[in-house]
């Protein structure tokens, strides 16, 4: 199953993201962002195994959770000059709050191919169709 | 879907979607476009996004879009509206207070344009043009790689956030006149660095003086045509003059401020009984604690962007000086520097512009003059431009013309706003699929335009074919009298980030 595909948008970058589970959907979105920021970084042998990132987030709904999660990774990518991939993750709903925790591994980047400004809510609607979780996702570039 | 039969024609260049079109509209929506250009507006979600703007609490008169409109997220690019800034905070009331919306400013806070004027003609520099473009490309980092020139401490960054370009002038990266010719003198005084997150600050610490990517660029241009001799004289422009245009914004720092505050606004909207058709327009009453916090943080982002363009000005001056050593033509003066993504208080209203340029005439932003008084000029208009109004800088797409206009009193009907560029018609993805970077470079070189860009992909994405015709866009704001043409500039050399 493909993890993501690029769809048309007049000015920004619109993607469709897929996953068999919510966790996989979030992981696919993270990978899509990493590929766009630097398609060559993950081919590097320089993965920093001992400097993995742990993220734990709560948001008001699942769509906001995805935006918040990717926004945090994007900021860390720019600050630390690297891209991240999800190694393990867990999604749950606790007292109406949507929670996501993940462990990520990072790959250093010499030069970003694309400058993603932000993760937007445009077109974002996570849903399950025929057993597959999917959503559109628009990056401001 | 919105179709032409939903529109009322007000004039040859102005159309209206009435308030009755959708039940949640608080005011009508207006479109500045020619009949021909209107066709392209129906092709994407621009008008749906425009109608969404009209649902914002406290909106005055109408929401409108400029002729370079295209689909964005939340607000369409080219969107302008104003909310009542004086509304008292009414929590839990069904009567809405005027709001402030980070998404309606855009993630690139104070994305804007600055024009530098030289004393020399394009002919005088043509033999060294390639050297100059190479030197500028070498000197101005894109900011997408490692090894930037400056990494500021948080304390140094805070000073820039609160003092803007003025802080860099103080440190020797420019001259006092640079600020006199800059919107708000390069500093919004209500900025408060305490309202900017550490994450945003860390994203921005090594990005002062960086160009970024996408549609951001530097161009060496020449004044090809003068439309208004008097205005051109006041602006210090002459035919065939060599000028340099800078188009960039607040980089990662501004992007993170917007991200942080959209998140905050979404959390507090229920408290203020705000319900919107699009989350990307998340907002809070202007006079709420959250609204005020964003206003102060946004001012920091705007100040950072002016500082960014100031530092790039410094690098360009260094480059110019190096290439033209001992040739006594190193003078590069700022014509003006203007934001096109910002929210500002103007005449009691909070005007949001996302992809639209402020266009003050001499008398704008103040109460109506009486018959006995001459119109008072807005305090933000430099003294030397009082007679004609604010220079309006409109960058074209890569390899096409750019324009200088001046504001008019008629612009009041558009909250003193004008277009901000050509406006995309083709997605970047589609451009990459259908256009070849090398071919575009060849076409530009055939027109004697030098291109300096590390990324062939970036060239294809920003090809002129992916944009509307800038001449048509500018003609509409000129004919609609929102601003009037002063000069047309054409590129000699284009310098892009990645």
Coordinates of C-alpha atoms in Angstrom, one line a residue:
Chain A
X1 CA 0.0 0.0 0.0
X2 CA 1.3 3.4 -0.9
X3 CA 2.0 5.7 2.0
X4 CA 1.2 9.0 0.3
X5 CA 0.7 10.7 -3.0
X6 CA 0.9 14.3 -4.2
X7 CA -2.3 16.0 -5.4
X8 CA -2.6 19.4 -7.3
X9 CA -2.8 22.7 -5.4
X10 CA -2.4 26.1 -7.0
X11 CA 0.3 27.4 -4.6
X12 CA 1.0 25.0 -1.8
X13 CA 1.7 21.2 -1.5
X14 CA -1.3 19.0 -1.2
X15 CA -0.8 15.3 -0.3
X16 CA -3.1 12.4 0.4
X17 CA -1.8 10.2 3.3
X18 CA -2.7 6.6 3.9
X19 CA -2.3 4.1 6.8
X20 CA -3.9 0.8 8.0
X21 CA -4.0 2.3 11.5
X22 CA -4.0 5.8 12.9
X23 CA -0.4 5.2 14.0
X24 CA 0.6 4.2 10.5
X25 CA -1.2 7.2 9.0
X26 CA 0.8 9.5 11.3
X27 CA 4.0 7.6 10.4
X28 CA 3.2 7.9 6.7
X29 CA 2.7 11.7 7.1
X30 CA 6.0 12.0 8.9
X31 CA 7.7 10.1 6.2
X32 CA 6.1 12.3 3.5
X33 CA 7.3 15.4 5.2
X34 CA 10.8 14.0 5.6
X35 CA 10.9 13.0 1.9
X36 CA 9.8 16.5 0.8
X37 CA 12.3 18.3 3.1
X38 CA 15.2 16.1 2.0
X39 CA 14.7 13.0 -0.2
X40 CA 18.3 12.0 0.2
X41 CA 18.7 12.3 3.9
X42 CA 17.2 8.9 4.7
X43 CA 19.6 7.2 2.3
X44 CA 22.4 8.5 4.4
X45 CA 24.4 6.1 6.6
X46 CA 24.6 8.9 9.2
X47 CA 21.4 8.1 11.2
X48 CA 21.9 9.2 14.7
X49 CA 20.8 6.2 16.7
X50 CA 21.5 7.6 20.1
X51 CA 19.7 10.9 19.7
X52 CA 16.1 9.8 19.1
X53 CA 13.2 12.1 19.7
X54 CA 10.3 11.3 22.0
X55 CA 7.1 13.3 21.5
X56 CA 3.9 13.1 23.6
X57 CA 1.0 15.3 22.6
X58 CA -2.6 16.0 23.5
X59 CA -5.0 17.8 21.2
X60 CA -8.7 18.7 21.0
X61 CA -9.4 16.3 18.1
X62 CA -7.6 13.9 15.8
X63 CA -7.1 16.3 13.0
X64 CA -5.5 18.9 15.3
X65 CA -3.4 16.1 16.8
X66 CA -1.9 15.4 13.3
X67 CA -1.2 19.1 12.7
X68 CA 0.3 19.5 16.2
X69 CA 2.5 16.4 15.8
X70 CA 3.8 17.3 12.4
X71 CA 4.3 20.9 13.4
X72 CA 6.5 19.8 16.3
X73 CA 8.6 17.6 14.1
X74 CA 8.9 20.4 11.5
X75 CA 10.2 22.8 14.1
X76 CA 12.7 20.3 15.4
X77 CA 13.8 19.5 11.9
X78 CA 14.6 23.1 11.1
X79 CA 16.2 23.8 14.5
X80 CA 18.3 20.6 14.5
X81 CA 18.9 20.4 10.7
X82 CA 17.6 16.9 10.3
X83 CA 14.5 14.9 9.3
X84 CA 12.7 12.4 11.4
X85 CA 11.0 9.0 10.9
X86 CA 8.6 7.3 13.4
X87 CA 10.0 4.2 15.0
X88 CA 7.1 3.4 17.3
X89 CA 3.9 5.1 18.3
X90 CA 0.7 4.9 20.2
X91 CA -2.6 6.7 19.7
X92 CA -5.4 6.8 22.3
X93 CA -8.3 8.9 23.4
X94 CA -8.4 9.8 27.1
X95 CA -11.3 11.9 28.6
X96 CA -12.1 13.3 25.1
X97 CA -8.5 14.4 24.5
X98 CA -6.7 12.8 21.7
X99 CA -3.2 11.6 22.7
X100 CA -0.3 10.5 20.6
X101 CA 3.2 9.4 21.7
X102 CA 6.0 8.5 19.4
X103 CA 9.7 7.6 19.2
X104 CA 11.5 8.9 16.2
X105 CA 14.9 8.5 14.7
X106 CA 16.6 11.4 13.0
X107 CA 18.8 11.8 9.9
X108 CA 21.1 14.8 9.5
X109 CA 20.5 17.2 6.6
X110 CA 23.1 19.2 4.9
X111 CA 20.7 21.3 2.9
X112 CA 16.9 21.1 2.8
X113 CA 15.4 20.6 -0.6
X114 CA 12.1 22.3 0.3
X115 CA 11.2 25.0 2.9
X116 CA 8.0 23.8 4.4
X117 CA 6.6 26.8 6.3
X118 CA 3.8 25.1 8.2
X119 CA 1.3 22.3 8.4
X120 CA -2.2 23.6 7.6
X121 CA -5.7 22.5 8.5
X122 CA -6.8 23.0 4.9
X123 CA -8.6 19.9 3.5
X124 CA -7.6 17.9 6.6
X125 CA -10.2 15.2 7.4
X126 CA -9.0 12.0 8.8
X127 CA -11.4 9.1 8.0
X128 CA -11.5 5.4 7.5
X129 CA -12.6 4.2 4.0
X130 CA -12.8 0.5 3.2
X131 CA -10.5 -0.3 6.1
X132 CA -7.9 2.3 5.3
X133 CA -7.3 5.5 7.2
X134 CA -6.7 8.5 4.9
X135 CA -6.6 12.3 4.8
X136 CA -5.6 15.1 2.6
X137 CA -2.8 17.3 4.0
X138 CA -1.6 20.7 2.8
X139 CA 1.8 22.0 3.6
X140 CA 2.5 25.8 3.2
X141 CA 5.6 26.0 1.1
Chain B
X1 CA -19.6 25.9 -6.2
X2 CA -19.7 29.6 -6.9
X3 CA -20.5 30.5 -10.5
X4 CA -20.7 33.7 -12.5
X5 CA -24.4 33.9 -12.1
X6 CA -23.9 34.3 -8.3
X7 CA -22.0 37.5 -8.9
X8 CA -23.4 41.1 -9.2
X9 CA -21.4 43.3 -11.5
X10 CA -20.6 46.6 -9.8
X11 CA -18.2 48.0 -12.4
X12 CA -16.0 46.6 -15.2
X13 CA -13.4 45.7 -12.5
X14 CA -15.5 45.0 -9.4
X15 CA -17.9 42.1 -8.7
X16 CA -19.9 41.3 -5.6
X17 CA -21.2 38.1 -4.0
X18 CA -24.3 39.3 -2.0
X19 CA -24.7 38.5 1.7
X20 CA -27.7 36.4 0.8
X21 CA -25.5 33.8 -1.1
X22 CA -24.8 31.8 2.1
X23 CA -26.7 32.0 5.4
X24 CA -23.5 32.4 7.5
X25 CA -22.3 35.5 5.6
X26 CA -22.2 38.6 7.8
X27 CA -21.3 40.9 4.9
X28 CA -21.0 40.7 1.1
X29 CA -17.8 39.5 -0.7
X30 CA -16.1 41.5 -3.4
X31 CA -13.8 40.6 -6.2
X32 CA -11.5 43.0 -8.2
X33 CA -11.2 41.4 -11.6
X34 CA -11.8 41.9 -15.2
X35 CA -14.4 39.8 -16.9
X36 CA -11.6 37.9 -18.6
X37 CA -9.6 37.3 -15.4
X38 CA -12.7 36.3 -13.5
X39 CA -12.7 33.0 -15.4
X40 CA -9.5 31.9 -13.7
X41 CA -10.9 32.6 -10.3
X42 CA -13.7 30.0 -10.7
X43 CA -11.1 27.3 -11.3
X44 CA -10.0 26.9 -7.7
X45 CA -11.4 27.4 -4.2
X46 CA -10.6 31.1 -4.0
X47 CA -14.2 32.3 -3.9
X48 CA -15.3 29.7 -1.4
X49 CA -12.4 30.8 0.8
X50 CA -13.4 34.5 0.2
X51 CA -17.0 33.7 1.3
X52 CA -15.6 32.1 4.5
X53 CA -13.9 35.4 5.4
X54 CA -17.3 37.1 5.4
X55 CA -18.4 34.9 8.3
X56 CA -15.7 36.2 10.7
X57 CA -17.1 38.0 13.7
X58 CA -16.9 41.8 13.7
X59 CA -16.1 42.1 10.0
X60 CA -16.9 45.5 8.5
X61 CA -18.4 46.3 5.0
X62 CA -17.2 43.3 3.0
X63 CA -14.3 40.9 2.5
X64 CA -12.5 41.3 -0.8
X65 CA -9.9 39.8 -3.0
X66 CA -7.4 41.4 -5.4
X67 CA -7.0 40.4 -9.1
X68 CA -4.0 38.2 -8.3
X69 CA -6.2 36.0 -6.1
X70 CA -5.7 32.3 -5.9
X71 CA -6.5 29.5 -3.6
X72 CA -4.6 29.4 -0.4
X73 CA -5.7 27.9 3.0
X74 CA -8.1 29.7 5.3
X75 CA -8.0 33.1 3.5
X76 CA -7.4 33.1 -0.2
X77 CA -4.1 34.7 -1.3
X78 CA -5.1 38.2 -2.2
X79 CA -7.6 38.4 0.6
X80 CA -8.4 41.7 2.5
X81 CA -10.9 42.4 5.3
X82 CA -11.2 44.6 8.3
X83 CA -12.7 44.0 11.7
X84 CA -13.9 46.4 14.4
X85 CA -10.9 46.9 16.7
X86 CA -12.8 49.0 19.2
X87 CA -15.4 46.3 20.1
X88 CA -15.5 45.6 23.8
X89 CA -14.8 41.9 24.7
X90 CA -18.2 40.1 24.9
X91 CA -17.6 36.6 26.2
X92 CA -20.4 34.1 25.7
X93 CA -22.5 36.7 23.9
X94 CA -24.2 36.0 20.6
X95 CA -23.1 39.4 19.4
X96 CA -19.7 39.0 18.0
X97 CA -16.6 41.1 18.9
X98 CA -14.2 42.1 16.1
X99 CA -11.5 39.4 15.8
X100 CA -7.9 38.9 14.9
X101 CA -7.0 35.8 12.9
X102 CA -3.4 34.5 12.5
X103 CA -4.5 32.4 9.5
X104 CA -5.8 35.4 7.7
X105 CA -2.4 37.0 8.0
X106 CA -0.6 33.9 6.8
X107 CA 2.3 31.8 8.1
X108 CA 4.8 34.1 6.5
X109 CA 4.2 37.2 8.6
X110 CA 5.3 40.3 6.9
X111 CA 6.3 38.6 3.7
X112 CA 7.0 41.7 1.7
X113 CA 9.1 43.6 -0.8
X114 CA 11.8 46.2 -0.7
X115 CA 13.2 48.1 -3.7
X116 CA 16.7 49.6 -3.7
X117 CA 17.5 52.4 -6.2
X118 CA 20.9 52.9 -7.7
X119 CA 22.2 56.2 -9.2
X120 CA 23.2 54.5 -12.4
X121 CA 21.6 53.2 -15.6
X122 CA 21.4 49.6 -16.5
X123 CA 23.8 50.3 -19.4
X124 CA 26.5 51.4 -17.0
X125 CA 26.4 48.0 -15.1
X126 CA 25.7 45.6 -18.0
X127 CA 29.3 44.5 -18.4
X128 CA 29.5 43.5 -14.8
X129 CA 26.0 42.2 -14.3
X130 CA 26.9 38.5 -14.2
X131 CA 29.6 39.2 -11.6
X132 CA 27.2 41.2 -9.6
X133 CA 24.5 38.5 -9.7
X134 CA 27.1 35.8 -8.8
X135 CA 28.4 37.9 -5.9
X136 CA 24.8 38.6 -4.5
X137 CA 24.0 34.9 -4.8
X138 CA 27.2 34.0 -2.9
X139 CA 26.6 36.7 -0.3
X140 CA 22.9 36.2 0.5
X141 CA 22.3 32.7 2.0
X142 CA 19.0 30.9 1.2
X143 CA 18.9 29.7 4.8
X144 CA 18.0 26.1 3.8
X145 CA 21.5 24.7 4.3
X146 CA 24.0 24.6 7.2
X147 CA 26.6 27.3 7.8
X148 CA 24.6 30.5 8.0
X149 CA 26.4 33.7 8.6
X150 CA 24.9 34.8 11.8
X151 CA 23.5 32.9 14.8
X152 CA 22.0 35.2 17.3
X153 CA 21.7 34.6 21.0
X154 CA 18.2 34.7 22.4
X155 CA 18.9 38.1 23.9
X156 CA 20.1 39.5 20.6
X157 CA 17.1 38.0 18.8
X158 CA 14.7 39.5 21.4
X159 CA 16.1 43.0 20.6
X160 CA 15.4 42.4 16.9
X161 CA 11.9 41.1 17.6
X162 CA 11.1 44.3 19.6
X163 CA 13.1 46.9 17.6
X164 CA 13.0 45.4 14.1
X165 CA 15.3 46.8 11.4
X166 CA 16.1 49.7 13.6
X167 CA 18.2 47.4 15.8
X168 CA 20.3 46.4 12.8
X169 CA 20.7 50.0 11.7
X170 CA 22.0 50.7 15.3
X171 CA 24.5 47.9 14.8
X172 CA 25.8 49.4 11.5
X173 CA 23.9 47.3 9.0
X174 CA 22.4 50.2 7.2
X175 CA 21.6 53.9 7.4
X176 CA 18.9 56.0 9.1
X177 CA 17.3 56.8 5.8
X178 CA 16.7 53.1 5.2
X179 CA 14.2 53.2 8.0
X180 CA 12.6 56.5 7.0
X181 CA 11.7 54.8 3.7
X182 CA 10.3 51.6 5.3
X183 CA 6.7 50.9 6.4
X184 CA 6.3 51.7 10.1
X185 CA 10.0 52.7 10.0
X186 CA 10.9 49.1 10.2
X187 CA 9.4 48.6 13.6
X188 CA 6.0 47.9 15.1
X189 CA 6.4 49.4 18.6
X190 CA 3.8 47.1 20.3
X191 CA 6.0 44.0 19.7
X192 CA 6.6 42.0 22.8
X193 CA 9.2 39.2 22.6
X194 CA 7.7 37.5 25.7
X195 CA 4.7 36.5 23.6
X196 CA 7.0 34.5 21.1
X197 CA 7.7 30.9 22.0
X198 CA 11.2 29.5 22.5
X199 CA 10.5 27.2 19.5
X200 CA 9.8 30.2 17.3
X201 CA 12.9 31.9 18.5
X202 CA 15.1 28.9 17.9
X203 CA 13.7 28.5 14.4
X204 CA 14.7 32.1 13.7
X205 CA 18.1 32.5 15.4
X206 CA 20.1 31.7 12.3
X207 CA 17.7 33.1 9.7
X208 CA 18.3 36.9 9.8
X209 CA 19.6 37.8 6.4
X210 CA 18.3 34.6 4.6
X211 CA 16.2 34.6 1.5
X212 CA 14.2 31.3 1.8
X213 CA 12.8 29.5 -1.1
X214 CA 9.6 29.2 -3.1
X215 CA 8.6 32.5 -4.7
X216 CA 11.1 34.5 -2.8
X217 CA 13.8 36.1 -4.9
X218 CA 16.3 38.9 -5.5
X219 CA 16.2 40.6 -8.8
X220 CA 18.5 43.2 -10.5
X221 CA 16.0 45.2 -12.6
X222 CA 15.9 48.2 -14.8
X223 CA 13.1 50.9 -15.1
X224 CA 11.8 50.1 -18.5
X225 CA 8.8 52.6 -18.6
X226 CA 7.6 55.6 -16.7
X227 CA 3.9 56.1 -16.6
X228 CA 3.8 59.2 -14.3
X229 CA 6.7 61.5 -14.6
X230 CA 5.8 63.6 -11.5
X231 CA 5.4 60.6 -9.3
X232 CA 8.5 59.0 -10.6
X233 CA 10.5 62.1 -9.9
X234 CA 9.2 62.2 -6.3
X235 CA 10.1 58.5 -5.9
X236 CA 13.6 59.2 -7.4
X237 CA 13.0 56.8 -10.4
X238 CA 14.3 57.5 -13.9
X239 CA 14.1 55.5 -17.2
X240 CA 16.7 52.8 -17.6
X241 CA 17.7 53.1 -13.9
X242 CA 19.2 50.0 -12.3
X243 CA 17.3 48.9 -9.2
X244 CA 17.3 45.8 -6.9
X245 CA 14.2 44.1 -5.6
X246 CA 14.1 42.0 -2.5
X247 CA 11.1 39.6 -1.8
X248 CA 11.2 37.6 1.4
X249 CA 9.6 37.4 4.8
X250 CA 9.9 36.4 8.4
X251 CA 11.2 32.8 7.7
X252 CA 10.8 30.0 10.2
X253 CA 10.3 32.4 13.1
X254 CA 7.2 33.9 11.6
X255 CA 5.9 30.5 10.5
X256 CA 6.2 29.2 14.0
X257 CA 4.5 32.2 15.6
X258 CA 1.5 31.6 13.3
X259 CA 1.5 27.9 14.0
X260 CA 1.6 28.5 17.8
X261 CA -1.2 31.0 17.7
X262 CA -3.5 29.1 15.3
X263 CA -3.3 26.3 17.8
X264 CA -4.1 28.6 20.7
X265 CA -7.0 30.3 18.9
X266 CA -8.6 26.9 18.1
X267 CA -8.5 26.1 21.8
X268 CA -10.2 29.3 23.0
X269 CA -12.7 29.8 20.2
X270 CA -15.5 27.9 22.1
X271 CA -15.0 30.2 25.1
X272 CA -15.8 33.2 22.8
X273 CA -18.7 31.4 21.1
X274 CA -16.9 31.6 17.7
X275 CA -17.8 29.0 15.1
X276 CA -16.1 29.0 11.7
X277 CA -16.4 27.1 8.4
X278 CA -12.6 26.7 8.2
X279 CA -10.3 25.9 11.1
X280 CA -7.4 27.7 9.3
X281 CA -9.2 31.0 10.0
X282 CA -9.0 30.3 13.8
X283 CA -9.3 33.6 15.7
X284 CA -10.1 35.3 18.9
X285 CA -11.6 38.7 19.7
X286 CA -9.0 41.4 19.2
X287 CA -9.5 42.7 22.7
X288 CA -9.3 39.3 24.3
X289 CA -6.0 38.3 26.1
X290 CA -5.3 35.8 23.3
X291 CA -6.0 38.3 20.6
X292 CA -3.7 40.9 22.2
X293 CA -1.0 38.2 22.7
X294 CA -1.1 37.3 19.0
X295 CA -1.0 41.0 18.0
X296 CA 2.2 41.5 20.0
X297 CA 3.7 38.3 18.7
X298 CA 2.8 39.1 15.1
X299 CA 4.5 42.4 15.5
X300 CA 7.6 40.6 16.5
X301 CA 7.4 38.5 13.4
X302 CA 6.9 41.6 11.3
X303 CA 9.9 43.3 12.9
X304 CA 12.0 40.2 12.2
X305 CA 11.0 40.3 8.5
X306 CA 12.0 44.0 8.2
X307 CA 15.3 43.1 9.9
X308 CA 15.7 40.2 7.5
X309 CA 15.3 42.5 4.5
X310 CA 17.6 45.1 6.1
X311 CA 20.4 42.5 6.5
X312 CA 19.9 41.3 2.9
X313 CA 20.1 45.0 1.9
X314 CA 23.5 45.1 3.7
X315 CA 24.7 42.0 1.9
X316 CA 23.6 43.5 -1.5
X317 CA 25.3 46.7 -0.8
X318 CA 28.5 44.8 0.1
X319 CA 28.2 42.9 -3.1
X320 CA 27.6 46.0 -5.2
X321 CA 30.6 47.7 -3.6
X322 CA 32.9 44.8 -4.2
X323 CA 32.0 44.4 -7.9
X324 CA 32.0 48.2 -8.6
X325 CA 35.1 49.0 -6.5
X326 CA 36.4 52.5 -7.2
X327 CA 33.6 53.2 -9.7
X328 CA 31.8 55.6 -7.5
X329 CA 28.4 54.2 -8.1
X330 CA 27.9 52.3 -4.9
X331 CA 24.9 54.2 -3.7
X332 CA 21.8 52.0 -3.2
X333 CA 18.9 53.9 -1.6
X334 CA 15.7 52.3 -0.3
X335 CA 12.7 53.4 -2.3
X336 CA 10.3 51.7 0.1
X337 CA 9.7 48.5 2.0
X338 CA 6.1 47.2 2.3
X339 CA 4.5 44.1 3.9
X340 CA 1.9 42.1 2.1
X341 CA 1.0 39.6 4.9
X342 CA 0.0 41.5 8.0
X343 CA -2.8 42.8 10.3
X344 CA -2.6 46.5 11.3
X345 CA -4.8 49.1 13.0
X346 CA -5.8 51.7 10.4
X347 CA -8.5 54.3 11.1
X348 CA -10.0 52.3 14.0
X349 CA -10.2 49.0 12.0
X350 CA -7.9 46.0 12.2
X351 CA -7.1 45.4 8.5
X352 CA -6.0 41.9 7.6
X353 CA -4.0 41.6 4.4
X354 CA -2.9 38.2 3.1
X355 CA -1.2 38.6 -0.2
X356 CA -2.2 42.2 -0.6
X357 CA -0.2 45.4 -0.4
X358 CA -1.2 48.5 1.6
X359 CA -1.6 51.5 -0.7
X360 CA -2.0 54.7 1.3
X361 CA -2.6 58.0 -0.5
X362 CA -1.4 61.1 1.2
X363 CA -4.6 61.5 3.2
X364 CA -5.2 57.9 4.2
X365 CA -5.8 56.5 7.6
X366 CA -7.1 59.8 9.1
X367 CA -10.5 61.3 9.3
X368 CA -11.9 63.0 6.3
X369 CA -10.4 66.5 5.6
X370 CA -12.7 69.5 5.9
X371 CA -13.1 71.9 2.9
X372 CA -10.6 74.3 4.5
X373 CA -7.9 71.8 5.4
X374 CA -5.6 70.0 3.1
X375 CA -5.7 66.2 3.7
X376 CA -3.4 65.2 6.6
X377 CA -0.9 62.6 5.6
X378 CA -0.7 59.3 7.3
X379 CA 2.2 59.2 9.8
X380 CA 3.7 56.1 8.2
X381 CA 4.1 57.8 4.8
X382 CA 7.7 59.2 4.5
X383 CA 7.8 63.0 4.3
X384 CA 9.2 63.0 0.8
X385 CA 6.2 60.9 -0.5
X386 CA 3.5 63.0 1.2
X387 CA 2.6 64.7 -2.0
X388 CA 1.9 61.5 -4.0
X389 CA 1.3 58.9 -1.3
X390 CA 3.0 55.6 -0.5
X391 CA 5.0 53.7 -3.1
X392 CA 3.2 50.4 -3.9
X393 CA 5.7 47.7 -4.9
X394 CA 4.3 44.8 -7.0
X395 CA 6.8 42.0 -7.8
X396 CA 6.1 40.0 -11.0
X397 CA 6.8 36.3 -11.4
X398 CA 10.3 35.2 -12.4
X399 CA 11.5 36.8 -15.6
X400 CA 8.4 39.0 -16.0
X401 CA 7.8 42.7 -15.2
X402 CA 7.4 44.3 -11.8
X403 CA 5.6 47.5 -11.0
X404 CA 5.8 50.6 -8.8
X405 CA 2.4 52.3 -8.2
X406 CA 1.2 54.9 -5.7
X407 CA -1.8 54.8 -3.5
X408 CA -5.0 56.8 -4.3
X409 CA -7.9 58.1 -2.3
X410 CA -10.2 55.8 -4.2
X411 CA -8.3 52.9 -2.5
X412 CA -10.4 53.6 0.6
X413 CA -13.1 51.3 -0.8
X414 CA -10.5 48.4 -0.6
X415 CA -9.2 49.5 2.9
X416 CA -6.3 51.1 1.0
X417 CA -5.1 47.9 -0.5
X418 CA -3.7 46.8 -3.8
X419 CA -2.5 43.5 -5.4
X420 CA 0.8 41.9 -4.3
X421 CA 2.0 40.0 -7.4
X422 CA 0.9 38.0 -10.4
X423 CA -0.9 35.2 -8.6
X424 CA -0.4 31.5 -9.4
X425 CA -2.6 29.7 -11.9
X426 CA -0.7 26.4 -12.0
X427 CA 0.3 24.2 -9.1
X428 CA 4.0 23.7 -8.4
X429 CA 3.5 20.0 -8.9
X430 CA 1.9 20.6 -12.3
X431 CA 4.6 23.0 -13.2
X432 CA 7.2 20.4 -12.4
X433 CA 5.4 17.9 -14.5
X434 CA 4.9 20.1 -17.6
X435 CA 7.8 22.6 -17.5
X436 CA 11.5 21.9 -17.9
X437 CA 13.9 24.0 -15.7
X438 CA 16.7 24.1 -18.3
X439 CA 14.3 25.2 -21.0
X440 CA 13.0 28.0 -18.8
X441 CA 16.5 29.2 -18.1
X442 CA 17.3 29.1 -21.9
X443 CA 14.1 31.2 -22.6
X444 CA 15.1 33.7 -20.0
X445 CA 18.7 33.8 -21.3
X446 CA 17.3 34.4 -24.8
X447 CA 15.7 37.5 -23.3
X448 CA 19.1 38.5 -21.8
X449 CA 18.0 37.7 -18.3
X450 CA 20.7 36.1 -16.1
X451 CA 19.4 33.3 -13.8
X452 CA 21.3 32.3 -10.6
X453 CA 19.6 29.4 -8.9
X454 CA 21.1 26.3 -7.3
X455 CA 17.9 24.3 -8.0
X456 CA 16.6 23.5 -11.4
X457 CA 13.4 22.3 -9.8
X458 CA 12.9 25.7 -8.1
X459 CA 13.1 27.3 -11.6
X460 CA 10.4 25.0 -13.0
X461 CA 8.1 25.6 -10.0
X462 CA 8.4 29.3 -10.4
X463 CA 8.2 29.5 -14.1
X464 CA 6.3 32.5 -15.5
X465 CA 3.8 30.1 -17.2
X466 CA 2.7 29.1 -13.7
X467 CA 1.4 32.6 -13.0
X468 CA -1.2 35.1 -14.3
X469 CA 0.0 37.9 -16.5
X470 CA 1.3 40.6 -14.2
X471 CA 0.5 43.3 -16.8
X472 CA -3.2 42.3 -16.7
X473 CA -3.3 42.1 -12.9
X474 CA -1.7 45.6 -12.5
X475 CA -4.0 47.1 -15.2
X476 CA -7.0 46.1 -13.1
X477 CA -5.9 47.8 -9.9
X478 CA -4.9 50.8 -12.1
X479 CA -8.2 50.9 -13.9
X480 CA -10.1 50.4 -10.7
X481 CA -8.1 53.3 -9.2
X482 CA -7.0 51.4 -6.2
X483 CA -3.5 52.5 -7.0
X484 CA -1.9 54.1 -10.1
X485 CA 1.0 53.0 -12.2
X486 CA 4.2 54.9 -11.8
X487 CA 6.9 52.7 -13.4
X488 CA 7.3 49.3 -15.0
X489 CA 10.5 47.4 -14.1
X490 CA 12.0 44.4 -16.1
X491 CA 14.5 41.9 -14.8
X492 CA 18.1 41.8 -15.8
X493 CA 19.2 39.1 -13.4
X494 CA 17.2 36.8 -11.1
X495 CA 18.7 35.3 -8.0
X496 CA 16.7 32.6 -6.3
X497 CA 17.1 30.6 -3.1
X498 CA 16.8 26.8 -3.4

